[in-house]
Amino acid sequence: MNSNLIHLIKLQKIDERLGGLKKIEAEGPLKIEEIDQELAAAELLVQESLQSEKEMLKRRLALEGEIEDTDRKMQENQTRQLRVKTNEEYRAMLKESEFMRKANAAREDEVLELMEQLEKIGQENKRLKRWLQEQRENLAQKRQEVQAWIETSLAGLGQINADRTDLVASLSREHITLYERVYNKRNGKAVTPILDGICQECHLKIPPQKFIELQKNDQLMTCPHCGRIIFWGGHEDYLDL
Ligand SMILES: [Zn+2]
């Protein structure tokens, strides 16, 4: 049995798990941030729509006030028309009345249009408020799930690091150096099985003589093509790793 190899295979597996956990450590907070941004965008959308409704209502009230004022002025104008002395003055007053009448007609059109829009936006905002409530609940739940996933995933980190330290301590400096060199050069995959004479990482066949040697399982060997540390995947020592 080649115990160095067993330790190296275990180290490879631990490093793969650590790699996965580091990814969760880095991406987890980003996922939380995405959820928060999605909720903020939903809140903003609804807030803007409610603000539009408010502004339309304000505009409608302003127009109704102007219409009322102008109506009063027109009535005053009519009363004054009875007392004018000259034709010129009379024509000026008629002109003024006509101007006010037209202005109020335009305001009334706008009020009607606003009433239609207000009905639509009122319904839309009711729908949006319900939708926002759902979004708040869904996103809060999603956030909680992601948070729990991060915490659960990272809970075992201390133990894994401790296991790694033990493993590294059990290996010679020479083996660790070889492992680390291949690990860095080969994108985090330093140890790989050979099955049916084929390297499971680079998928090339190793020479038959080398494969026979490998099956003896008594020395540390590397793939002649990719340089990874290799072991015979069919050996019982490695089946449960
Ligand atoms: Zn290879």
JSON list of C-alpha atoms and ligand atoms in Angstrom, two decimals:
[
{"chain": "A", "resi": 1, "resn": "MET", "atom": "CA", "xyz": [0.00, 0.00, 0.00]},
{"chain": "A", "resi": 2, "resn": "ASN", "atom": "CA", "xyz": [1.28, 3.41, -0.88]},
{"chain": "A", "resi": 3, "resn": "SER", "atom": "CA", "xyz": [0.24, 5.58, 2.06]},
{"chain": "A", "resi": 4, "resn": "ASN", "atom": "CA", "xyz": [1.77, 8.72, 0.56]},
{"chain": "A", "resi": 5, "resn": "LEU", "atom": "CA", "xyz": [-0.49, 8.33, -2.39]},
{"chain": "A", "resi": 6, "resn": "ILE", "atom": "CA", "xyz": [-3.53, 7.83, -0.18]},
{"chain": "A", "resi": 7, "resn": "HIS", "atom": "CA", "xyz": [-2.68, 11.05, 1.63]},
{"chain": "A", "resi": 8, "resn": "LEU", "atom": "CA", "xyz": [-2.18, 12.90, -1.64]},
{"chain": "A", "resi": 9, "resn": "ILE", "atom": "CA", "xyz": [-5.53, 11.68, -2.98]},
{"chain": "A", "resi": 10, "resn": "LYS", "atom": "CA", "xyz": [-7.19, 12.84, 0.24]},
{"chain": "A", "resi": 11, "resn": "LEU", "atom": "CA", "xyz": [-5.41, 16.18, 0.00]},
{"chain": "A", "resi": 12, "resn": "GLN", "atom": "CA", "xyz": [-6.68, 16.60, -3.55]},
{"chain": "A", "resi": 13, "resn": "LYS", "atom": "CA", "xyz": [-10.25, 15.93, -2.40]},
{"chain": "A", "resi": 14, "resn": "ILE", "atom": "CA", "xyz": [-9.93, 18.33, 0.51]},
{"chain": "A", "resi": 15, "resn": "ASP", "atom": "CA", "xyz": [-8.56, 21.04, -1.76]},
{"chain": "A", "resi": 16, "resn": "GLU", "atom": "CA", "xyz": [-11.46, 20.54, -4.15]},
{"chain": "A", "resi": 17, "resn": "ARG", "atom": "CA", "xyz": [-13.90, 20.94, -1.28]},
{"chain": "A", "resi": 18, "resn": "LEU", "atom": "CA", "xyz": [-12.02, 24.01, -0.07]},
{"chain": "A", "resi": 19, "resn": "GLY", "atom": "CA", "xyz": [-12.13, 25.43, -3.58]},
{"chain": "A", "resi": 20, "resn": "GLY", "atom": "CA", "xyz": [-15.91, 24.95, -3.62]},
{"chain": "A", "resi": 21, "resn": "LEU", "atom": "CA", "xyz": [-16.26, 26.57, -0.19]},
{"chain": "A", "resi": 22, "resn": "LYS", "atom": "CA", "xyz": [-14.11, 29.53, -1.19]},
{"chain": "A", "resi": 23, "resn": "LYS", "atom": "CA", "xyz": [-16.42, 30.03, -4.13]},
{"chain": "A", "resi": 24, "resn": "ILE", "atom": "CA", "xyz": [-19.42, 30.01, -1.80]},
{"chain": "A", "resi": 25, "resn": "GLU", "atom": "CA", "xyz": [-17.60, 32.43, 0.52]},
{"chain": "A", "resi": 26, "resn": "ALA", "atom": "CA", "xyz": [-17.04, 34.80, -2.39]},
{"chain": "A", "resi": 27, "resn": "GLU", "atom": "CA", "xyz": [-20.33, 34.35, -4.26]},
{"chain": "A", "resi": 28, "resn": "GLY", "atom": "CA", "xyz": [-22.69, 33.97, -1.31]},
{"chain": "A", "resi": 29, "resn": "PRO", "atom": "CA", "xyz": [-22.61, 37.66, -0.32]},
{"chain": "A", "resi": 30, "resn": "LEU", "atom": "CA", "xyz": [-23.05, 38.61, -3.99]},
{"chain": "A", "resi": 31, "resn": "LYS", "atom": "CA", "xyz": [-26.21, 36.51, -4.17]},
{"chain": "A", "resi": 32, "resn": "ILE", "atom": "CA", "xyz": [-27.51, 38.25, -1.04]},
{"chain": "A", "resi": 33, "resn": "GLU", "atom": "CA", "xyz": [-26.67, 41.60, -2.62]},
{"chain": "A", "resi": 34, "resn": "GLU", "atom": "CA", "xyz": [-28.53, 40.65, -5.81]},
{"chain": "A", "resi": 35, "resn": "ILE", "atom": "CA", "xyz": [-31.63, 39.79, -3.77]},
{"chain": "A", "resi": 36, "resn": "ASP", "atom": "CA", "xyz": [-31.39, 43.10, -1.89]},
{"chain": "A", "resi": 37, "resn": "GLN", "atom": "CA", "xyz": [-31.03, 44.97, -5.17]},
{"chain": "A", "resi": 38, "resn": "GLU", "atom": "CA", "xyz": [-34.02, 43.18, -6.66]},
{"chain": "A", "resi": 39, "resn": "LEU", "atom": "CA", "xyz": [-36.13, 44.18, -3.66]},
{"chain": "A", "resi": 40, "resn": "ALA", "atom": "CA", "xyz": [-34.86, 47.78, -3.78]},
{"chain": "A", "resi": 41, "resn": "ALA", "atom": "CA", "xyz": [-35.76, 47.96, -7.49]},
{"chain": "A", "resi": 42, "resn": "ALA", "atom": "CA", "xyz": [-39.26, 46.64, -6.77]},
{"chain": "A", "resi": 43, "resn": "GLU", "atom": "CA", "xyz": [-39.73, 49.15, -3.93]},
{"chain": "A", "resi": 44, "resn": "LEU", "atom": "CA", "xyz": [-38.57, 51.98, -6.19]},
{"chain": "A", "resi": 45, "resn": "LEU", "atom": "CA", "xyz": [-40.85, 50.96, -9.05]},
{"chain": "A", "resi": 46, "resn": "VAL", "atom": "CA", "xyz": [-43.92, 50.96, -6.79]},
{"chain": "A", "resi": 47, "resn": "GLN", "atom": "CA", "xyz": [-42.88, 54.15, -5.05]},
{"chain": "A", "resi": 48, "resn": "GLU", "atom": "CA", "xyz": [-42.52, 55.93, -8.39]},
{"chain": "A", "resi": 49, "resn": "SER", "atom": "CA", "xyz": [-45.91, 54.76, -9.57]},
{"chain": "A", "resi": 50, "resn": "LEU", "atom": "CA", "xyz": [-47.54, 55.90, -6.31]},
{"chain": "A", "resi": 51, "resn": "GLN", "atom": "CA", "xyz": [-45.77, 59.24, -6.69]},
{"chain": "A", "resi": 52, "resn": "SER", "atom": "CA", "xyz": [-47.15, 59.62, -10.24]},
{"chain": "A", "resi": 53, "resn": "GLU", "atom": "CA", "xyz": [-50.68, 59.02, -8.94]},
{"chain": "A", "resi": 54, "resn": "LYS", "atom": "CA", "xyz": [-50.13, 61.61, -6.23]},
{"chain": "A", "resi": 55, "resn": "GLU", "atom": "CA", "xyz": [-48.90, 64.16, -8.75]},
{"chain": "A", "resi": 56, "resn": "MET", "atom": "CA", "xyz": [-51.82, 63.54, -11.11]},
{"chain": "A", "resi": 57, "resn": "LEU", "atom": "CA", "xyz": [-54.24, 64.04, -8.24]},
{"chain": "A", "resi": 58, "resn": "LYS", "atom": "CA", "xyz": [-52.46, 67.23, -7.23]},
{"chain": "A", "resi": 59, "resn": "ARG", "atom": "CA", "xyz": [-52.66, 68.50, -10.82]},
{"chain": "A", "resi": 60, "resn": "ARG", "atom": "CA", "xyz": [-56.36, 67.64, -10.97]},
{"chain": "A", "resi": 61, "resn": "LEU", "atom": "CA", "xyz": [-57.09, 69.55, -7.75]},
{"chain": "A", "resi": 62, "resn": "ALA", "atom": "CA", "xyz": [-55.07, 72.53, -9.01]},
{"chain": "A", "resi": 63, "resn": "LEU", "atom": "CA", "xyz": [-57.01, 72.57, -12.29]},
{"chain": "A", "resi": 64, "resn": "GLU", "atom": "CA", "xyz": [-60.35, 72.33, -10.48]},
{"chain": "A", "resi": 65, "resn": "GLY", "atom": "CA", "xyz": [-59.30, 75.27, -8.32]},
{"chain": "A", "resi": 66, "resn": "GLU", "atom": "CA", "xyz": [-58.36, 77.30, -11.40]},
{"chain": "A", "resi": 67, "resn": "ILE", "atom": "CA", "xyz": [-61.67, 76.44, -13.07]},
{"chain": "A", "resi": 68, "resn": "GLU", "atom": "CA", "xyz": [-63.57, 77.63, -10.01]},
{"chain": "A", "resi": 69, "resn": "ASP", "atom": "CA", "xyz": [-61.57, 80.90, -9.85]},
{"chain": "A", "resi": 70, "resn": "THR", "atom": "CA", "xyz": [-62.09, 81.56, -13.54]},
{"chain": "A", "resi": 71, "resn": "ASP", "atom": "CA", "xyz": [-65.83, 80.82, -13.30]},
{"chain": "A", "resi": 72, "resn": "ARG", "atom": "CA", "xyz": [-66.09, 83.39, -10.52]},
{"chain": "A", "resi": 73, "resn": "LYS", "atom": "CA", "xyz": [-64.18, 85.97, -12.57]},
{"chain": "A", "resi": 74, "resn": "MET", "atom": "CA", "xyz": [-66.46, 85.30, -15.55]},
{"chain": "A", "resi": 75, "resn": "GLN", "atom": "CA", "xyz": [-69.51, 85.92, -13.40]},
{"chain": "A", "resi": 76, "resn": "GLU", "atom": "CA", "xyz": [-68.02, 89.17, -12.11]},
{"chain": "A", "resi": 77, "resn": "ASN", "atom": "CA", "xyz": [-67.29, 90.12, -15.69]},
{"chain": "A", "resi": 78, "resn": "GLN", "atom": "CA", "xyz": [-70.93, 89.56, -16.64]},
{"chain": "A", "resi": 79, "resn": "THR", "atom": "CA", "xyz": [-72.10, 91.76, -13.80]},
{"chain": "A", "resi": 80, "resn": "ARG", "atom": "CA", "xyz": [-69.64, 94.48, -14.85]},
{"chain": "A", "resi": 81, "resn": "GLN", "atom": "CA", "xyz": [-70.73, 94.21, -18.52]},
{"chain": "A", "resi": 82, "resn": "LEU", "atom": "CA", "xyz": [-74.13, 95.65, -17.48]},
{"chain": "A", "resi": 83, "resn": "ARG", "atom": "CA", "xyz": [-72.46, 98.79, -16.23]},
{"chain": "A", "resi": 84, "resn": "VAL", "atom": "CA", "xyz": [-70.02, 99.58, -19.06]},
{"chain": "A", "resi": 85, "resn": "LYS", "atom": "CA", "xyz": [-70.35, 102.91, -20.80]},
{"chain": "A", "resi": 86, "resn": "THR", "atom": "CA", "xyz": [-68.45, 102.53, -24.09]},
{"chain": "A", "resi": 87, "resn": "ASN", "atom": "CA", "xyz": [-68.55, 99.99, -26.91]},
{"chain": "A", "resi": 88, "resn": "GLU", "atom": "CA", "xyz": [-64.81, 99.71, -26.74]},
{"chain": "A", "resi": 89, "resn": "GLU", "atom": "CA", "xyz": [-64.94, 98.73, -23.10]},
{"chain": "A", "resi": 90, "resn": "TYR", "atom": "CA", "xyz": [-67.73, 96.26, -23.82]},
{"chain": "A", "resi": 91, "resn": "ARG", "atom": "CA", "xyz": [-65.77, 94.59, -26.62]},
{"chain": "A", "resi": 92, "resn": "ALA", "atom": "CA", "xyz": [-62.71, 94.30, -24.39]},
{"chain": "A", "resi": 93, "resn": "MET", "atom": "CA", "xyz": [-64.80, 92.60, -21.73]},
{"chain": "A", "resi": 94, "resn": "LEU", "atom": "CA", "xyz": [-66.31, 90.19, -24.25]},
{"chain": "A", "resi": 95, "resn": "LYS", "atom": "CA", "xyz": [-62.86, 89.36, -25.46]},
{"chain": "A", "resi": 96, "resn": "GLU", "atom": "CA", "xyz": [-61.70, 88.72, -21.94]},
{"chain": "A", "resi": 97, "resn": "SER", "atom": "CA", "xyz": [-64.72, 86.49, -21.22]},
{"chain": "A", "resi": 98, "resn": "GLU", "atom": "CA", "xyz": [-64.10, 84.50, -24.35]},
{"chain": "A", "resi": 99, "resn": "PHE", "atom": "CA", "xyz": [-60.45, 84.05, -23.39]},
{"chain": "A", "resi": 100, "resn": "MET", "atom": "CA", "xyz": [-61.44, 82.78, -19.93]},
{"chain": "A", "resi": 101, "resn": "ARG", "atom": "CA", "xyz": [-64.11, 80.47, -21.35]},
{"chain": "A", "resi": 102, "resn": "LYS", "atom": "CA", "xyz": [-61.59, 78.86, -23.69]},
{"chain": "A", "resi": 103, "resn": "ALA", "atom": "CA", "xyz": [-59.03, 78.50, -20.91]},
{"chain": "A", "resi": 104, "resn": "ASN", "atom": "CA", "xyz": [-61.57, 76.74, -18.70]},
{"chain": "A", "resi": 105, "resn": "ALA", "atom": "CA", "xyz": [-62.68, 74.46, -21.54]},
{"chain": "A", "resi": 106, "resn": "ALA", "atom": "CA", "xyz": [-59.05, 73.37, -21.97]},
{"chain": "A", "resi": 107, "resn": "ARG", "atom": "CA", "xyz": [-58.75, 72.81, -18.21]},
{"chain": "A", "resi": 108, "resn": "GLU", "atom": "CA", "xyz": [-61.92, 70.73, -18.19]},
{"chain": "A", "resi": 109, "resn": "ASP", "atom": "CA", "xyz": [-60.56, 68.55, -21.00]},
{"chain": "A", "resi": 110, "resn": "GLU", "atom": "CA", "xyz": [-57.40, 68.02, -19.04]},
{"chain": "A", "resi": 111, "resn": "VAL", "atom": "CA", "xyz": [-59.38, 67.16, -15.89]},
{"chain": "A", "resi": 112, "resn": "LEU", "atom": "CA", "xyz": [-61.37, 64.55, -17.82]},
{"chain": "A", "resi": 113, "resn": "GLU", "atom": "CA", "xyz": [-58.21, 63.05, -19.20]},
{"chain": "A", "resi": 114, "resn": "LEU", "atom": "CA", "xyz": [-56.63, 63.03, -15.75]},
{"chain": "A", "resi": 115, "resn": "MET", "atom": "CA", "xyz": [-59.68, 61.31, -14.28]},
{"chain": "A", "resi": 116, "resn": "GLU", "atom": "CA", "xyz": [-59.30, 58.50, -16.81]},
{"chain": "A", "resi": 117, "resn": "GLN", "atom": "CA", "xyz": [-55.60, 58.20, -16.11]},
{"chain": "A", "resi": 118, "resn": "LEU", "atom": "CA", "xyz": [-56.18, 58.30, -12.38]},
{"chain": "A", "resi": 119, "resn": "GLU", "atom": "CA", "xyz": [-58.63, 55.43, -12.59]},
{"chain": "A", "resi": 120, "resn": "LYS", "atom": "CA", "xyz": [-56.11, 53.36, -14.53]},
{"chain": "A", "resi": 121, "resn": "ILE", "atom": "CA", "xyz": [-53.15, 54.17, -12.35]},
{"chain": "A", "resi": 122, "resn": "GLY", "atom": "CA", "xyz": [-55.23, 53.66, -9.20]},
{"chain": "A", "resi": 123, "resn": "GLN", "atom": "CA", "xyz": [-55.99, 50.09, -10.29]},
{"chain": "A", "resi": 124, "resn": "GLU", "atom": "CA", "xyz": [-52.41, 49.54, -11.39]},
{"chain": "A", "resi": 125, "resn": "ASN", "atom": "CA", "xyz": [-51.11, 50.77, -8.04]},
{"chain": "A", "resi": 126, "resn": "LYS", "atom": "CA", "xyz": [-53.43, 48.47, -6.13]},
{"chain": "A", "resi": 127, "resn": "ARG", "atom": "CA", "xyz": [-52.00, 45.59, -8.17]},
{"chain": "A", "resi": 128, "resn": "LEU", "atom": "CA", "xyz": [-48.45, 46.85, -7.65]},
{"chain": "A", "resi": 129, "resn": "LYS", "atom": "CA", "xyz": [-48.89, 47.07, -3.89]},
{"chain": "A", "resi": 130, "resn": "ARG", "atom": "CA", "xyz": [-50.05, 43.45, -3.75]},
{"chain": "A", "resi": 131, "resn": "TRP", "atom": "CA", "xyz": [-47.15, 42.45, -6.01]},
{"chain": "A", "resi": 132, "resn": "LEU", "atom": "CA", "xyz": [-44.66, 44.32, -3.82]},
{"chain": "A", "resi": 133, "resn": "GLN", "atom": "CA", "xyz": [-45.94, 42.56, -0.73]},
{"chain": "A", "resi": 134, "resn": "GLU", "atom": "CA", "xyz": [-45.41, 39.22, -2.47]},
{"chain": "A", "resi": 135, "resn": "GLN", "atom": "CA", "xyz": [-41.95, 40.29, -3.62]},
{"chain": "A", "resi": 136, "resn": "ARG", "atom": "CA", "xyz": [-41.03, 41.29, -0.08]},
{"chain": "A", "resi": 137, "resn": "GLU", "atom": "CA", "xyz": [-42.12, 37.92, 1.27]},
{"chain": "A", "resi": 138, "resn": "ASN", "atom": "CA", "xyz": [-40.54, 35.87, -1.53]},
{"chain": "A", "resi": 139, "resn": "LEU", "atom": "CA", "xyz": [-37.26, 37.73, -1.48]},
{"chain": "A", "resi": 140, "resn": "ALA", "atom": "CA", "xyz": [-37.03, 37.62, 2.30]},
{"chain": "A", "resi": 141, "resn": "GLN", "atom": "CA", "xyz": [-37.47, 33.86, 2.13]},
{"chain": "A", "resi": 142, "resn": "LYS", "atom": "CA", "xyz": [-34.93, 33.55, -0.68]},
{"chain": "A", "resi": 143, "resn": "ARG", "atom": "CA", "xyz": [-32.48, 35.67, 1.29]},
{"chain": "A", "resi": 144, "resn": "GLN", "atom": "CA", "xyz": [-32.92, 33.47, 4.32]},
{"chain": "A", "resi": 145, "resn": "GLU", "atom": "CA", "xyz": [-32.33, 30.34, 2.25]},
{"chain": "A", "resi": 146, "resn": "VAL", "atom": "CA", "xyz": [-29.14, 31.73, 0.73]},
{"chain": "A", "resi": 147, "resn": "GLN", "atom": "CA", "xyz": [-27.96, 32.86, 4.15]},
{"chain": "A", "resi": 148, "resn": "ALA", "atom": "CA", "xyz": [-28.61, 29.39, 5.58]},
{"chain": "A", "resi": 149, "resn": "TRP", "atom": "CA", "xyz": [-26.87, 27.76, 2.60]},
{"chain": "A", "resi": 150, "resn": "ILE", "atom": "CA", "xyz": [-23.78, 29.93, 3.17]},
{"chain": "A", "resi": 151, "resn": "GLU", "atom": "CA", "xyz": [-23.72, 29.25, 6.90]},
{"chain": "A", "resi": 152, "resn": "THR", "atom": "CA", "xyz": [-24.24, 25.50, 6.52]},
{"chain": "A", "resi": 153, "resn": "SER", "atom": "CA", "xyz": [-21.63, 25.28, 3.78]},
{"chain": "A", "resi": 154, "resn": "LEU", "atom": "CA", "xyz": [-19.02, 27.18, 5.71]},
{"chain": "A", "resi": 155, "resn": "ALA", "atom": "CA", "xyz": [-19.77, 25.55, 9.07]},
{"chain": "A", "resi": 156, "resn": "GLY", "atom": "CA", "xyz": [-17.38, 22.68, 8.35]},
{"chain": "A", "resi": 157, "resn": "LEU", "atom": "CA", "xyz": [-14.59, 24.92, 7.10]},
{"chain": "A", "resi": 158, "resn": "GLY", "atom": "CA", "xyz": [-12.61, 24.82, 10.36]},
{"chain": "A", "resi": 159, "resn": "GLN", "atom": "CA", "xyz": [-12.66, 21.02, 10.47]},
{"chain": "A", "resi": 160, "resn": "ILE", "atom": "CA", "xyz": [-11.63, 20.74, 6.82]},
{"chain": "A", "resi": 161, "resn": "ASN", "atom": "CA", "xyz": [-8.72, 23.10, 7.36]},
{"chain": "A", "resi": 162, "resn": "ALA", "atom": "CA", "xyz": [-7.66, 21.10, 10.42]},
{"chain": "A", "resi": 163, "resn": "ASP", "atom": "CA", "xyz": [-7.85, 17.86, 8.41]},
{"chain": "A", "resi": 164, "resn": "ARG", "atom": "CA", "xyz": [-5.73, 19.47, 5.72]},
{"chain": "A", "resi": 165, "resn": "THR", "atom": "CA", "xyz": [-3.11, 20.55, 8.22]},
{"chain": "A", "resi": 166, "resn": "ASP", "atom": "CA", "xyz": [-2.91, 16.97, 9.55]},
{"chain": "A", "resi": 167, "resn": "LEU", "atom": "CA", "xyz": [-2.58, 15.57, 6.05]},
{"chain": "A", "resi": 168, "resn": "VAL", "atom": "CA", "xyz": [0.13, 18.02, 5.07]},
{"chain": "A", "resi": 169, "resn": "ALA", "atom": "CA", "xyz": [2.02, 17.14, 8.28]},
{"chain": "A", "resi": 170, "resn": "SER", "atom": "CA", "xyz": [1.92, 13.47, 7.32]},
{"chain": "A", "resi": 171, "resn": "LEU", "atom": "CA", "xyz": [3.51, 14.08, 3.92]},
{"chain": "A", "resi": 172, "resn": "SER", "atom": "CA", "xyz": [7.16, 14.65, 3.13]},
{"chain": "A", "resi": 173, "resn": "ARG", "atom": "CA", "xyz": [8.29, 18.10, 1.98]},
{"chain": "A", "resi": 174, "resn": "GLU", "atom": "CA", "xyz": [9.18, 16.58, -1.38]},
{"chain": "A", "resi": 175, "resn": "HIS", "atom": "CA", "xyz": [5.68, 15.22, -1.96]},
{"chain": "A", "resi": 176, "resn": "ILE", "atom": "CA", "xyz": [4.02, 18.41, -0.86]},
{"chain": "A", "resi": 177, "resn": "THR", "atom": "CA", "xyz": [6.21, 20.41, -3.22]},
{"chain": "A", "resi": 178, "resn": "LEU", "atom": "CA", "xyz": [5.37, 18.10, -6.10]},
{"chain": "A", "resi": 179, "resn": "TYR", "atom": "CA", "xyz": [1.67, 18.26, -5.28]},
{"chain": "A", "resi": 180, "resn": "GLU", "atom": "CA", "xyz": [1.62, 22.04, -5.01]},
{"chain": "A", "resi": 181, "resn": "ARG", "atom": "CA", "xyz": [3.58, 22.51, -8.20]},
{"chain": "A", "resi": 182, "resn": "VAL", "atom": "CA", "xyz": [1.21, 20.31, -10.22]},
{"chain": "A", "resi": 183, "resn": "TYR", "atom": "CA", "xyz": [-1.83, 21.72, -8.42]},
{"chain": "A", "resi": 184, "resn": "ASN", "atom": "CA", "xyz": [-0.92, 25.28, -9.45]},
{"chain": "A", "resi": 185, "resn": "LYS", "atom": "CA", "xyz": [0.15, 24.33, -12.95]},
{"chain": "A", "resi": 186, "resn": "ARG", "atom": "CA", "xyz": [-2.82, 22.07, -13.67]},
{"chain": "A", "resi": 187, "resn": "ASN", "atom": "CA", "xyz": [-5.63, 24.29, -12.50]},
{"chain": "A", "resi": 188, "resn": "GLY", "atom": "CA", "xyz": [-6.25, 22.67, -9.13]},
{"chain": "A", "resi": 189, "resn": "LYS", "atom": "CA", "xyz": [-6.14, 19.07, -10.29]},
{"chain": "A", "resi": 190, "resn": "ALA", "atom": "CA", "xyz": [-2.88, 17.46, -9.13]},
{"chain": "A", "resi": 191, "resn": "VAL", "atom": "CA", "xyz": [-3.87, 13.83, -8.55]},
{"chain": "A", "resi": 192, "resn": "THR", "atom": "CA", "xyz": [-5.85, 11.66, -10.93]},
{"chain": "A", "resi": 193, "resn": "PRO", "atom": "CA", "xyz": [-6.65, 7.99, -11.44]},
{"chain": "A", "resi": 194, "resn": "ILE", "atom": "CA", "xyz": [-5.58, 5.93, -14.41]},
{"chain": "A", "resi": 195, "resn": "LEU", "atom": "CA", "xyz": [-8.32, 3.64, -15.65]},
{"chain": "A", "resi": 196, "resn": "ASP", "atom": "CA", "xyz": [-7.76, 1.08, -18.43]},
{"chain": "A", "resi": 197, "resn": "GLY", "atom": "CA", "xyz": [-4.36, 2.65, -18.95]},
{"chain": "A", "resi": 198, "resn": "ILE", "atom": "CA", "xyz": [-5.83, 6.09, -19.60]},
{"chain": "A", "resi": 199, "resn": "CYS", "atom": "CA", "xyz": [-5.19, 9.24, -17.56]},
{"chain": "A", "resi": 200, "resn": "GLN", "atom": "CA", "xyz": [-8.59, 10.51, -16.42]},
{"chain": "A", "resi": 201, "resn": "GLU", "atom": "CA", "xyz": [-7.55, 14.15, -16.67]},
{"chain": "A", "resi": 202, "resn": "CYS", "atom": "CA", "xyz": [-5.62, 14.45, -19.94]},
{"chain": "A", "resi": 203, "resn": "HIS", "atom": "CA", "xyz": [-7.30, 11.36, -21.46]},
{"chain": "A", "resi": 204, "resn": "LEU", "atom": "CA", "xyz": [-4.06, 10.07, -22.95]},
{"chain": "A", "resi": 205, "resn": "LYS", "atom": "CA", "xyz": [-2.84, 6.50, -22.70]},
{"chain": "A", "resi": 206, "resn": "ILE", "atom": "CA", "xyz": [0.22, 5.84, -20.60]},
{"chain": "A", "resi": 207, "resn": "PRO", "atom": "CA", "xyz": [2.79, 3.32, -21.91]},
{"chain": "A", "resi": 208, "resn": "PRO", "atom": "CA", "xyz": [1.82, -0.31, -21.04]},
{"chain": "A", "resi": 209, "resn": "GLN", "atom": "CA", "xyz": [5.03, -0.85, -19.08]},
{"chain": "A", "resi": 210, "resn": "LYS", "atom": "CA", "xyz": [4.29, 2.19, -16.97]},
{"chain": "A", "resi": 211, "resn": "PHE", "atom": "CA", "xyz": [0.74, 1.01, -16.37]},
{"chain": "A", "resi": 212, "resn": "ILE", "atom": "CA", "xyz": [2.06, -2.38, -15.14]},
{"chain": "A", "resi": 213, "resn": "GLU", "atom": "CA", "xyz": [4.40, -0.54, -12.75]},
{"chain": "A", "resi": 214, "resn": "LEU", "atom": "CA", "xyz": [1.56, 1.65, -11.56]},
{"chain": "A", "resi": 215, "resn": "GLN", "atom": "CA", "xyz": [-0.59, -1.38, -10.76]},
{"chain": "A", "resi": 216, "resn": "LYS", "atom": "CA", "xyz": [2.12, -2.63, -8.40]},
{"chain": "A", "resi": 217, "resn": "ASN", "atom": "CA", "xyz": [1.24, 0.41, -6.30]},
{"chain": "A", "resi": 218, "resn": "ASP", "atom": "CA", "xyz": [4.59, 0.78, -4.60]},
{"chain": "A", "resi": 219, "resn": "GLN", "atom": "CA", "xyz": [5.94, 4.10, -5.82]},
{"chain": "A", "resi": 220, "resn": "LEU", "atom": "CA", "xyz": [4.74, 7.60, -6.59]},
{"chain": "A", "resi": 221, "resn": "MET", "atom": "CA", "xyz": [4.32, 8.13, -10.33]},
{"chain": "A", "resi": 222, "resn": "THR", "atom": "CA", "xyz": [3.23, 10.95, -12.61]},
{"chain": "A", "resi": 223, "resn": "CYS", "atom": "CA", "xyz": [1.43, 10.96, -15.94]},
{"chain": "A", "resi": 224, "resn": "PRO", "atom": "CA", "xyz": [4.05, 11.22, -18.71]},
{"chain": "A", "resi": 225, "resn": "HIS", "atom": "CA", "xyz": [1.71, 13.54, -20.65]},
{"chain": "A", "resi": 226, "resn": "CYS", "atom": "CA", "xyz": [0.24, 15.99, -18.15]},
{"chain": "A", "resi": 227, "resn": "GLY", "atom": "CA", "xyz": [2.60, 15.51, -15.20]},
{"chain": "A", "resi": 228, "resn": "ARG", "atom": "CA", "xyz": [-0.18, 14.83, -12.70]},
{"chain": "A", "resi": 229, "resn": "ILE", "atom": "CA", "xyz": [0.35, 12.42, -9.81]},
{"chain": "A", "resi": 230, "resn": "ILE", "atom": "CA", "xyz": [-1.34, 9.19, -10.87]},
{"chain": "A", "resi": 231, "resn": "PHE", "atom": "CA", "xyz": [-2.70, 6.08, -9.22]},
{"chain": "A", "resi": 232, "resn": "TRP", "atom": "CA", "xyz": [-4.43, 2.99, -10.52]},
{"chain": "A", "resi": 233, "resn": "GLY", "atom": "CA", "xyz": [-8.15, 3.62, -10.03]},
{"chain": "A", "resi": 234, "resn": "GLY", "atom": "CA", "xyz": [-8.85, -0.11, -9.95]},
{"chain": "A", "resi": 235, "resn": "HIS", "atom": "CA", "xyz": [-6.76, -0.76, -6.81]},
{"chain": "A", "resi": 236, "resn": "GLU", "atom": "CA", "xyz": [-8.76, -1.63, -3.72]},
{"chain": "A", "resi": 237, "resn": "ASP", "atom": "CA", "xyz": [-6.77, 0.84, -1.60]},
{"chain": "A", "resi": 238, "resn": "TYR", "atom": "CA", "xyz": [-8.38, 3.74, -3.44]},
{"chain": "A", "resi": 239, "resn": "LEU", "atom": "CA", "xyz": [-11.91, 2.52, -3.92]},
{"chain": "A", "resi": 240, "resn": "ASP", "atom": "CA", "xyz": [-13.32, 4.08, -0.75]},
{"chain": "A", "resi": 241, "resn": "LEU", "atom": "CA", "xyz": [-11.46, 7.37, -0.87]},
{"chain": "B", "resi": 1, "resn": "ZN", "atom": "ZN", "xyz": [-2.38, 12.84, -17.79]}
]
